[in-house]
Tab-separated table of C-alpha atoms and ligand atoms in Angstrom:
chain	number	residue	atom	x	y	z
A	246	UNK	CA	-5.828	-37.183	-12.202
A	247	UNK	CA	-7.082	-36.341	-8.727
A	248	UNK	CA	-8.083	-33.305	-6.678
A	249	UNK	CA	-7.227	-29.854	-7.984
A	250	UNK	CA	-8.524	-26.312	-8.102
A	251	UNK	CA	-10.401	-25.194	-11.188
A	252	UNK	CA	-10.249	-21.446	-11.775
A	253	UNK	CA	-12.534	-19.398	-14.001
A	254	UNK	CA	-11.588	-15.968	-15.233
A	255	UNK	CA	-14.071	-13.212	-15.901
A	256	UNK	CA	-13.783	-10.251	-18.189
A	257	UNK	CA	-10.719	-11.542	-20.039
A	258	UNK	CA	-13.250	-13.482	-22.104
A	259	UNK	CA	-14.137	-10.188	-23.754
A	260	UNK	CA	-10.607	-9.611	-24.977
A	261	UNK	CA	-10.071	-10.509	-28.599
A	262	UNK	CA	-6.566	-10.765	-29.991
A	263	UNK	CA	-5.055	-9.517	-26.718
A	264	UNK	CA	-6.421	-12.401	-24.689
A	265	UNK	CA	-3.089	-14.316	-24.476
A	266	UNK	CA	-1.437	-11.251	-22.959
A	267	UNK	CA	-4.057	-11.013	-20.187
A	268	UNK	CA	-4.021	-14.748	-19.556
A	269	UNK	CA	-0.243	-14.812	-19.228
A	270	UNK	CA	-0.389	-11.968	-16.714
A	271	UNK	CA	-3.132	-13.711	-14.747
A	272	UNK	CA	-1.234	-16.991	-14.649
A	273	UNK	CA	1.855	-15.195	-13.404
A	274	UNK	CA	-0.141	-13.357	-10.716
A	275	UNK	CA	-1.795	-16.569	-9.510
A	276	UNK	CA	1.641	-18.214	-9.322
A	277	UNK	CA	2.997	-15.353	-7.248
A	278	UNK	CA	0.006	-15.367	-4.884
A	279	UNK	CA	0.400	-19.081	-4.137
A	280	UNK	CA	4.194	-19.201	-4.404
A	281	UNK	CA	4.650	-20.769	-0.982
A	282	UNK	CA	2.147	-23.572	-1.669
A	283	UNK	CA	4.560	-25.534	-3.859
A	284	UNK	CA	1.776	-26.000	-6.396
A	285	UNK	CA	1.647	-26.178	-10.181
A	286	UNK	CA	-0.522	-23.743	-12.163
A	287	UNK	CA	-1.515	-24.297	-15.774
A	288	UNK	CA	-3.988	-23.079	-18.344
A	289	UNK	CA	-5.964	-25.441	-20.502
A	290	UNK	CA	-9.105	-24.898	-22.539
A	291	UNK	CA	-10.323	-21.628	-20.900
A	292	UNK	CA	-9.614	-22.666	-17.317
A	293	UNK	CA	-6.657	-22.396	-14.985
A	294	UNK	CA	-5.843	-25.353	-12.766
A	295	UNK	CA	-3.776	-25.669	-9.599
A	296	UNK	CA	-2.575	-28.981	-8.254
A	297	UNK	CA	-0.154	-30.189	-5.615
A	298	UNK	CA	-0.815	-27.380	-3.093
A	299	UNK	CA	0.473	-27.912	0.438
A	300	UNK	CA	-2.890	-26.664	1.756
A	301	UNK	CA	-5.508	-26.770	-0.964
A	302	UNK	CA	-8.113	-24.786	1.011
A	303	UNK	CA	-5.704	-21.967	1.817
A	304	UNK	CA	-4.591	-22.026	-1.791
A	305	UNK	CA	-8.204	-21.671	-3.009
A	306	UNK	CA	-8.722	-18.605	-0.804
A	307	UNK	CA	-5.505	-17.016	-2.038
A	308	UNK	CA	-6.416	-17.653	-5.673
A	309	UNK	CA	-9.907	-16.195	-5.088
A	310	UNK	CA	-8.252	-12.893	-4.153
A	311	UNK	CA	-6.233	-12.526	-7.330
A	312	UNK	CA	-7.668	-9.824	-9.581
A	313	UNK	CA	-8.922	-11.385	-12.788
A	314	UNK	CA	-10.148	-14.580	-11.106
A	315	UNK	CA	-13.917	-14.930	-11.276
A	316	UNK	CA	-14.470	-18.081	-9.201
A	317	UNK	CA	-12.694	-21.148	-7.880
A	318	UNK	CA	-13.887	-24.739	-7.418
A	319	UNK	CA	-12.431	-27.739	-5.629
A	320	UNK	CA	-12.641	-30.226	-8.486
A	321	UNK	CA	-11.667	-33.768	-9.319
A	322	UNK	CA	-9.913	-34.449	-12.589
A	323	UNK	CA	-11.022	-37.738	-14.153
A	324	UNK	CA	-10.103	-39.607	-17.317
A	325	UNK	CA	-12.778	-39.111	-19.976
A	326	UNK	CA	-12.653	-42.691	-21.153
A	327	UNK	CA	-13.669	-44.163	-17.793
A	328	UNK	CA	-17.354	-43.285	-17.536
A	329	UNK	CA	-17.887	-45.677	-14.646
A	330	UNK	CA	-15.229	-43.872	-12.593
A	331	UNK	CA	-16.956	-40.570	-13.379
A	332	UNK	CA	-20.259	-41.995	-12.088
A	333	UNK	CA	-18.549	-43.268	-8.940
A	334	UNK	CA	-16.926	-39.905	-8.313
A	335	UNK	CA	-20.297	-38.187	-8.742
A	336	UNK	CA	-21.669	-40.384	-5.966
A	337	UNK	CA	-18.664	-39.682	-3.776
A	338	UNK	CA	-19.098	-35.921	-4.187
A	339	UNK	CA	-22.795	-36.128	-3.311
A	340	UNK	CA	-22.146	-38.120	-0.141
A	341	UNK	CA	-23.418	-36.258	2.918
A	342	UNK	CA	-25.549	-33.859	0.854
A	343	UNK	CA	-29.190	-33.341	1.725
A	344	UNK	CA	-32.181	-31.668	0.080
A	345	UNK	CA	-32.286	-31.045	-3.656
A	346	UNK	CA	-29.704	-31.222	-6.410
A	347	UNK	CA	-29.196	-31.115	-10.118
A	348	UNK	CA	-26.429	-32.269	-12.433
A	349	UNK	CA	-25.079	-29.550	-14.699
A	350	UNK	CA	-22.901	-30.873	-17.497
A	351	UNK	CA	-20.904	-28.681	-19.850
A	352	UNK	CA	-19.195	-30.293	-22.790
A	353	UNK	CA	-16.546	-28.293	-24.593
A	354	UNK	CA	-15.157	-31.503	-26.109
A	355	UNK	CA	-17.899	-32.157	-28.644
A	356	UNK	CA	-16.322	-35.511	-29.527
A	357	UNK	CA	-17.249	-36.903	-26.095
A	358	UNK	CA	-19.593	-39.817	-26.570
A	359	UNK	CA	-22.459	-38.340	-24.543
A	360	UNK	CA	-23.972	-34.877	-24.840
A	361	UNK	CA	-24.782	-32.628	-21.868
A	362	UNK	CA	-28.514	-33.472	-21.510
A	363	UNK	CA	-27.625	-37.174	-21.545
A	364	UNK	CA	-24.986	-36.735	-18.857
A	365	UNK	CA	-27.425	-34.689	-16.757
A	366	UNK	CA	-30.109	-37.333	-16.988
A	367	UNK	CA	-27.865	-40.358	-16.487
A	368	UNK	CA	-25.777	-39.038	-13.638
A	369	UNK	CA	-28.874	-37.577	-11.974
A	370	UNK	CA	-30.548	-40.962	-12.080
A	371	UNK	CA	-27.385	-42.725	-10.909
A	372	UNK	CA	-27.232	-40.498	-7.828
A	373	UNK	CA	-30.976	-40.673	-7.112
A	374	UNK	CA	-31.020	-44.464	-7.203
A	375	UNK	CA	-28.332	-44.746	-4.572
A	376	UNK	CA	-29.341	-41.720	-2.514
A	377	UNK	CA	-33.132	-41.798	-2.386
A	378	UNK	CA	-33.242	-39.141	0.356
A	379	UNK	CA	-32.239	-36.557	-2.321
A	380	UNK	CA	-34.586	-35.083	-4.892
A	381	UNK	CA	-34.015	-33.178	-8.097
A	382	UNK	CA	-34.798	-29.476	-8.449
A	383	UNK	CA	-33.517	-27.983	-11.680
A	384	UNK	CA	-34.472	-24.402	-10.770
A	385	UNK	CA	-33.203	-23.810	-7.224
A	386	UNK	CA	-31.202	-26.862	-6.172
A	387	UNK	CA	-29.335	-26.943	-2.846
A	388	UNK	CA	-26.405	-28.583	-4.615
A	389	UNK	CA	-25.230	-28.339	-8.194
A	390	UNK	CA	-23.067	-31.237	-9.283
A	391	UNK	CA	-21.044	-29.793	-12.145
A	392	UNK	CA	-19.434	-31.968	-14.785
A	393	UNK	CA	-17.144	-30.310	-17.306
A	394	UNK	CA	-15.959	-32.345	-20.254
A	395	UNK	CA	-12.811	-30.647	-21.509
A	396	UNK	CA	-9.296	-32.038	-22.041
A	397	UNK	CA	-10.259	-34.239	-19.089
A	398	UNK	CA	-13.474	-34.550	-17.111
A	399	UNK	CA	-13.861	-32.283	-14.068
A	400	UNK	CA	-16.437	-32.764	-11.310
A	401	UNK	CA	-17.239	-30.395	-8.462
A	402	UNK	CA	-20.045	-29.184	-6.218
A	403	UNK	CA	-18.680	-25.885	-4.895
A	404	UNK	CA	-18.110	-22.508	-6.516
A	405	UNK	CA	-16.191	-19.954	-4.447
A	406	UNK	CA	-16.863	-16.447	-5.785
A	407	UNK	CA	-13.633	-14.548	-6.380
A	408	UNK	CA	-12.810	-10.854	-6.672
A	409	UNK	CA	-13.134	-10.475	-10.466
A	410	UNK	CA	-11.540	-7.483	-12.166
A	411	UNK	CA	-8.503	-7.524	-14.442
A	412	UNK	CA	-5.024	-8.967	-13.796
A	413	UNK	CA	-2.775	-6.596	-11.909
A	414	UNK	CA	-0.336	-4.804	-14.188
A	415	UNK	CA	-2.366	-5.110	-17.396
A	416	UNK	CA	-3.833	-1.611	-17.229
A	417	UNK	CA	-0.992	0.731	-16.411
A	418	UNK	CA	0.407	2.054	-13.152
A	419	UNK	CA	-0.856	4.594	-10.621
A	420	UNK	CA	0.392	6.101	-7.389
A	421	UNK	CA	-2.022	5.777	-4.465
A	422	UNK	CA	-1.928	8.305	-1.639
A	423	UNK	CA	-2.368	5.826	1.190
A	424	UNK	CA	-3.181	7.123	4.675
A	425	UNK	CA	-4.083	5.070	7.719
A	426	UNK	CA	-7.754	5.992	7.205
A	427	UNK	CA	-10.693	3.969	5.958
A	428	UNK	CA	-11.042	5.508	2.523
A	429	UNK	CA	-7.733	5.379	0.684
A	430	UNK	CA	-7.175	1.593	1.001
A	431	UNK	CA	-10.620	1.063	-0.552
A	432	UNK	CA	-9.783	3.510	-3.340
A	433	UNK	CA	-6.560	1.596	-3.966
A	434	UNK	CA	-8.412	-1.709	-4.037
A	435	UNK	CA	-10.976	-0.463	-6.547
A	436	UNK	CA	-8.450	0.979	-8.962
A	437	UNK	CA	-6.135	-2.048	-8.630
A	438	UNK	CA	-9.129	-4.285	-9.337
A	439	UNK	CA	-9.195	-2.899	-12.848
A	440	UNK	CA	-5.675	-4.167	-13.482
A	441	UNK	CA	-3.829	-1.002	-12.500
A	442	UNK	CA	-0.558	-1.737	-10.715
A	443	UNK	CA	-0.395	0.538	-7.695
A	444	UNK	CA	2.499	1.887	-5.760
A	445	UNK	CA	1.747	3.796	-2.574
A	446	UNK	CA	2.930	6.952	-0.899
A	447	UNK	CA	2.395	7.674	2.779
A	448	UNK	CA	3.201	11.027	4.447
A	449	UNK	CA	4.581	10.470	7.890
A	450	UNK	CA	4.677	13.299	10.440
A	451	UNK	CA	6.828	11.837	13.148
A	452	UNK	CA	6.476	12.300	16.143
A	453	UNK	CA	2.946	13.708	15.681
A	454	UNK	CA	2.113	10.443	13.997
A	455	UNK	CA	4.061	7.665	15.669
A	456	UNK	CA	5.537	4.414	14.459
A	457	UNK	CA	2.267	2.656	15.100
A	458	UNK	CA	0.615	4.674	12.332
A	459	UNK	CA	3.460	3.744	10.040
A	460	UNK	CA	2.941	0.073	10.958
A	461	UNK	CA	-0.756	0.450	10.279
A	462	UNK	CA	-0.118	1.843	6.800
A	463	UNK	CA	2.363	-0.962	6.078
A	464	UNK	CA	-0.319	-3.459	7.127
A	465	UNK	CA	-2.866	-1.763	4.866
A	466	UNK	CA	-0.436	-1.953	1.956
A	467	UNK	CA	0.037	-5.634	2.879
A	468	UNK	CA	-3.714	-6.202	2.667
A	469	UNK	CA	-3.779	-4.599	-0.772
A	470	UNK	CA	-0.902	-6.831	-1.846
A	471	UNK	CA	-3.044	-9.905	-1.146
A	472	UNK	CA	-5.100	-8.839	-4.144
A	473	UNK	CA	-2.695	-6.998	-6.372
A	474	UNK	CA	0.692	-8.533	-5.623
A	475	UNK	CA	3.787	-6.866	-4.220
A	476	UNK	CA	3.362	-3.166	-3.389
A	477	UNK	CA	6.090	-0.538	-3.141
A	478	UNK	CA	5.316	1.861	-0.312
A	479	UNK	CA	7.197	5.169	-0.161
A	480	UNK	CA	7.194	6.726	3.298
A	481	UNK	CA	7.792	10.470	3.026
A	482	UNK	CA	8.921	12.538	6.024
A	483	UNK	CA	6.244	15.217	6.272
A	484	UNK	CA	6.839	16.832	9.664
A	485	UNK	CA	8.788	19.816	8.391
A	486	UNK	CA	6.194	20.642	5.749
A	487	UNK	CA	3.341	20.369	8.227
A	488	UNK	CA	4.978	22.454	10.918
A	489	UNK	CA	5.968	25.150	8.447
A	490	UNK	CA	2.431	25.309	7.079
A	491	UNK	CA	1.106	25.460	10.624
A	492	UNK	CA	3.480	28.211	11.684
A	493	UNK	CA	3.447	30.382	8.595
A	494	UNK	CA	0.176	30.032	6.680
A	495	UNK	CA	-3.299	31.413	7.338
A	496	UNK	CA	-5.028	28.826	9.513
A	497	UNK	CA	-8.137	28.413	7.374
A	498	UNK	CA	-5.972	27.291	4.443
A	499	UNK	CA	-3.620	24.905	6.213
A	500	UNK	CA	-5.410	21.666	5.339
A	501	UNK	CA	-5.768	22.621	1.703
A	502	UNK	CA	-2.126	23.680	1.468
A	503	UNK	CA	-1.083	20.423	3.060
A	504	UNK	CA	-3.175	18.502	0.533
A	505	UNK	CA	-1.518	20.473	-2.269
A	506	UNK	CA	1.917	19.455	-0.977
A	507	UNK	CA	0.820	15.838	-0.879
A	508	UNK	CA	-0.340	16.007	-4.485
A	509	UNK	CA	2.812	17.693	-5.743
A	510	UNK	CA	5.067	15.150	-4.041
A	511	UNK	CA	2.931	12.209	-5.192
A	512	UNK	CA	3.053	13.511	-8.771
A	513	UNK	CA	6.857	13.766	-8.634
A	514	UNK	CA	7.068	10.200	-7.316
A	515	UNK	CA	4.584	8.991	-9.927
A	516	UNK	CA	6.780	10.362	-12.690
A	517	UNK	CA	9.806	8.679	-11.108
A	518	UNK	CA	7.966	5.345	-10.884
A	519	UNK	CA	6.483	5.520	-14.398
A	520	UNK	CA	2.963	5.835	-12.999
A	521	UNK	CA	0.450	7.604	-15.207
A	522	UNK	CA	-2.075	8.768	-12.609
A	523	UNK	CA	-2.671	9.506	-8.928
A	524	UNK	CA	-5.352	7.858	-6.803
A	525	UNK	CA	-6.897	9.266	-3.622
A	526	UNK	CA	-9.661	8.187	-1.266
A	527	UNK	CA	-11.632	11.396	-1.549
A	528	UNK	CA	-15.409	11.503	-1.789
A	529	UNK	CA	-17.131	14.683	-2.721
A	530	UNK	CA	-18.199	16.880	0.196
A	531	UNK	CA	-17.020	14.416	2.866
A	532	UNK	CA	-14.825	17.004	4.606
A	533	UNK	CA	-13.832	20.633	3.974
A	534	UNK	CA	-10.873	19.672	1.806
A	535	UNK	CA	-13.107	17.558	-0.394
A	536	UNK	CA	-15.471	20.209	-1.703
A	537	UNK	CA	-15.553	20.693	-5.457
A	538	UNK	CA	-13.488	23.872	-5.208
A	539	UNK	CA	-10.846	22.240	-3.009
A	540	UNK	CA	-10.547	19.234	-5.302
A	541	UNK	CA	-10.116	21.508	-8.308
A	542	UNK	CA	-7.321	23.353	-6.508
A	543	UNK	CA	-5.444	20.169	-5.648
A	544	UNK	CA	-5.875	18.718	-9.162
A	545	UNK	CA	-4.633	21.882	-10.802
A	546	UNK	CA	-1.100	21.217	-9.560
A	547	UNK	CA	-0.458	17.851	-11.104
A	548	UNK	CA	0.316	17.049	-14.730
A	549	UNK	CA	-1.642	13.780	-14.727
A	550	UNK	CA	-5.161	12.557	-14.031
A	551	UNK	CA	-6.242	12.092	-10.416
A	552	UNK	CA	-8.556	9.104	-10.006
A	553	UNK	CA	-10.969	9.115	-7.090
A	554	UNK	CA	-12.854	5.830	-7.237
A	555	UNK	CA	-14.894	6.737	-4.128
A	556	UNK	CA	-16.048	10.121	-5.384
A	557	UNK	CA	-19.759	9.241	-5.407
A	558	UNK	CA	-19.871	6.906	-2.428
A	559	UNK	CA	-21.323	7.617	1.015
A	560	UNK	CA	-19.168	6.881	4.058
A	561	UNK	CA	-21.243	3.808	4.913
A	562	UNK	CA	-20.788	2.412	1.423
A	563	UNK	CA	-17.028	2.896	1.760
A	564	UNK	CA	-17.081	1.173	5.159
A	565	UNK	CA	-18.979	-1.768	3.639
A	566	UNK	CA	-16.245	-2.155	1.049
A	567	UNK	CA	-13.509	-1.823	3.680
A	568	UNK	CA	-15.127	-4.608	5.703
A	569	UNK	CA	-15.443	-6.807	2.650
A	570	UNK	CA	-11.813	-6.448	1.591
A	571	UNK	CA	-10.439	-6.743	5.129
A	572	UNK	CA	-8.969	-3.272	5.622
A	573	UNK	CA	-11.605	-1.905	8.011
A	574	UNK	CA	-10.231	-3.433	11.217
A	575	UNK	CA	-6.726	-2.183	10.442
A	576	UNK	CA	-7.971	1.298	9.492
A	577	UNK	CA	-10.074	1.486	12.658
A	578	UNK	CA	-7.089	1.162	14.994
A	579	UNK	CA	-7.122	4.366	17.001
A	580	UNK	CA	-3.886	6.047	15.917
A	581	UNK	CA	-3.999	9.596	14.668
A	582	UNK	CA	-3.024	10.357	11.117
A	583	UNK	CA	-1.245	13.531	10.138
A	584	UNK	CA	-4.414	15.234	8.873
A	585	UNK	CA	-5.991	15.252	12.310
A	586	UNK	CA	-2.958	16.682	14.094
A	587	UNK	CA	-3.128	20.201	12.718
A	588	UNK	CA	-6.802	20.474	11.832
A	589	UNK	CA	-7.874	24.127	11.602
A	590	UNK	CA	-10.978	25.212	13.533
A	591	UNK	CA	-12.632	26.785	10.497
A	592	UNK	CA	-11.182	25.392	7.292
A	593	UNK	CA	-12.099	27.233	4.137
A	594	UNK	CA	-14.704	25.266	2.197
A	595	UNK	CA	-14.921	27.387	-0.950
A	596	UNK	CA	-11.291	28.316	-1.512
A	597	UNK	CA	-10.204	30.610	-4.317
A	598	UNK	CA	-7.069	29.962	-6.308
A	599	UNK	CA	-5.393	33.339	-5.748
A	600	UNK	CA	-6.094	33.226	-1.996
A	601	UNK	CA	-4.512	29.793	-1.635
A	602	UNK	CA	-1.535	30.799	-3.716
A	603	UNK	CA	-1.104	33.898	-1.601
A	604	UNK	CA	-1.281	31.895	1.620
A	605	UNK	CA	1.290	29.460	0.205
A	606	UNK	CA	3.729	32.123	-0.957
A	607	UNK	CA	5.434	32.396	2.443
A	608	UNK	CA	6.795	28.882	2.002
A	609	UNK	CA	9.789	27.749	0.001
A	610	UNK	CA	7.671	25.133	-1.705
A	611	UNK	CA	10.260	23.579	-3.990
A	612	UNK	CA	12.949	23.100	-1.370
A	613	UNK	CA	10.431	21.633	1.089
A	614	UNK	CA	9.360	19.151	-1.584
A	615	UNK	CA	12.928	18.306	-2.565
A	616	UNK	CA	13.908	17.673	1.067
A	617	UNK	CA	10.876	15.482	1.662
A	618	UNK	CA	11.592	13.379	-1.407
A	619	UNK	CA	15.227	13.119	-0.433
A	620	UNK	CA	14.189	11.593	2.908
A	621	UNK	CA	11.886	8.960	1.472
A	622	UNK	CA	12.102	5.364	2.564
A	623	UNK	CA	10.852	2.679	0.180
A	624	UNK	CA	9.350	-0.436	1.725
A	625	UNK	CA	8.447	-3.477	-0.351
A	626	UNK	CA	5.294	-5.026	1.036
A	627	UNK	CA	4.170	-8.501	0.139
A	628	UNK	CA	1.538	-10.256	2.228
A	629	UNK	CA	2.684	-13.686	1.218
A	630	UNK	CA	6.400	-13.454	1.686
A	631	UNK	CA	5.963	-11.432	4.909
A	632	UNK	CA	9.380	-9.870	4.456
A	633	UNK	CA	8.275	-6.449	5.543
A	634	UNK	CA	4.550	-6.712	6.200
B	137	ATP	P1	-8.685	8.485	4.369
B	137	ATP	O1	-9.690	7.736	5.166
B	137	ATP	O2	-8.242	7.757	3.146
B	137	ATP	O3	-7.548	8.986	5.206
B	137	ATP	P2	-10.096	10.937	4.664
B	137	ATP	O4	-11.539	10.895	4.473
B	137	ATP	O5	-9.549	10.899	6.050
B	137	ATP	O6	-9.448	9.752	3.805
B	137	ATP	P3	-8.400	13.169	4.117
B	137	ATP	O7	-7.704	12.930	5.397
B	137	ATP	O8	-8.871	14.511	3.750
B	137	ATP	O9	-9.637	12.215	3.905
B	137	ATP	O10	-7.474	12.703	2.947
B	137	ATP	C1	-7.924	12.666	1.640
B	137	ATP	C2	-7.025	11.737	0.857
B	137	ATP	O11	-5.682	12.223	0.902
B	137	ATP	C3	-6.937	10.350	1.430
B	137	ATP	O12	-7.993	9.532	0.993
B	137	ATP	C4	-5.610	9.882	0.936
B	137	ATP	O13	-5.694	9.459	-0.412
B	137	ATP	C5	-4.779	11.163	0.999
B	137	ATP	N1	-4.073	11.264	2.288
B	137	ATP	C6	-4.456	11.866	3.427
B	137	ATP	N2	-3.525	11.747	4.400
B	137	ATP	C7	-2.499	11.067	3.856
B	137	ATP	C8	-1.231	10.605	4.335
B	137	ATP	N3	-0.814	10.845	5.584
B	137	ATP	N4	-0.440	9.934	3.482
B	137	ATP	C9	-0.841	9.671	2.207
B	137	ATP	N5	-2.018	10.069	1.708
B	137	ATP	C10	-2.846	10.759	2.516
B	138	MG	MG1	-7.476	10.732	6.475
């Protein structure tokens, strides 16, 4: 009995026979997210609970970022057989409140000796008598005093909205092409929100892109890990590929050829990591390499679906997301990424397959890819353990 966090889950409700699988995954993910809080997490009667956290407010914010969590409340657990104590706790929770309120009881234990309308009326009256400065508004109250009668009785007045989505790892794996830009972290967030476990690949063109860009990408992966748990980030040396493209290929095609290398390498890594799809931050028509024709020519190379969660979003909409999930400030740091280093003056916007293939033919594609993969460095990023982030 005492203070704890009460956690509601969202869409898992819709799952029929598979529900235990999703709930187990969610419980595990919540545990991992709050591992350093020394708290206990358990599931009982359609709610998760957390108690014993070192810092209960920090713990609530961490739990609210776990995909699959719908909302979090700071609640008090009370014994069901001590109605007087429940009334006293209701008063305590309403202390300091002003304006209007209503009591909202929910009784999943139908054997409880009072039904919900009775609890609403009685507790409402109890509060009003002792706090005459308050008034009741059942439609738009300033405060909702919630009372849930379950295995125990739970009282609370706050509801912290959480991220929603599905528990990480319950919907397959995908490889995210993560740059230091604004778009790809948002794309990763949106796909991970649906329960897809992401691993990331970043193409690093040292010294054209310095260590600070690498740091920035690690920090972005760290931000994503706050929502989706530990992230494996593969850093691929990309300088040789970029310089060869720059030196040997027709200028108008260089960006597209570079994008095709990125896709080929990401697909090879995806296969290695048992990922079933690629994810990019592209949005149709945003830049020359994101026209319909260019996207078709990058997709054509990979033997798996390429998900582009931002495909129909405007830049401002993407920025709004980035601000909401906390990646915008990191992405906005002014370090160049590899795409801006060798930008052609007039990139082709309606590329044709045979022209691109011709422009690419001067390169020893396979050995460039093999060398790049050979040089990869894998970094494990976890926002909460801070080992590498
Ligand atoms: P972003 O803001 O995500 O960098 P962008 O609008 O700048 O996107 P591009 O630079 O054309 O677009 O890149 C398109 C996509 O290619 C990115 O969203 C990302 O998924 C991937 N990408 C680009 N550069 C890199 C990189 N250096 N490492 C890994 N992926 C990259
Ligand atoms: Mg970019």
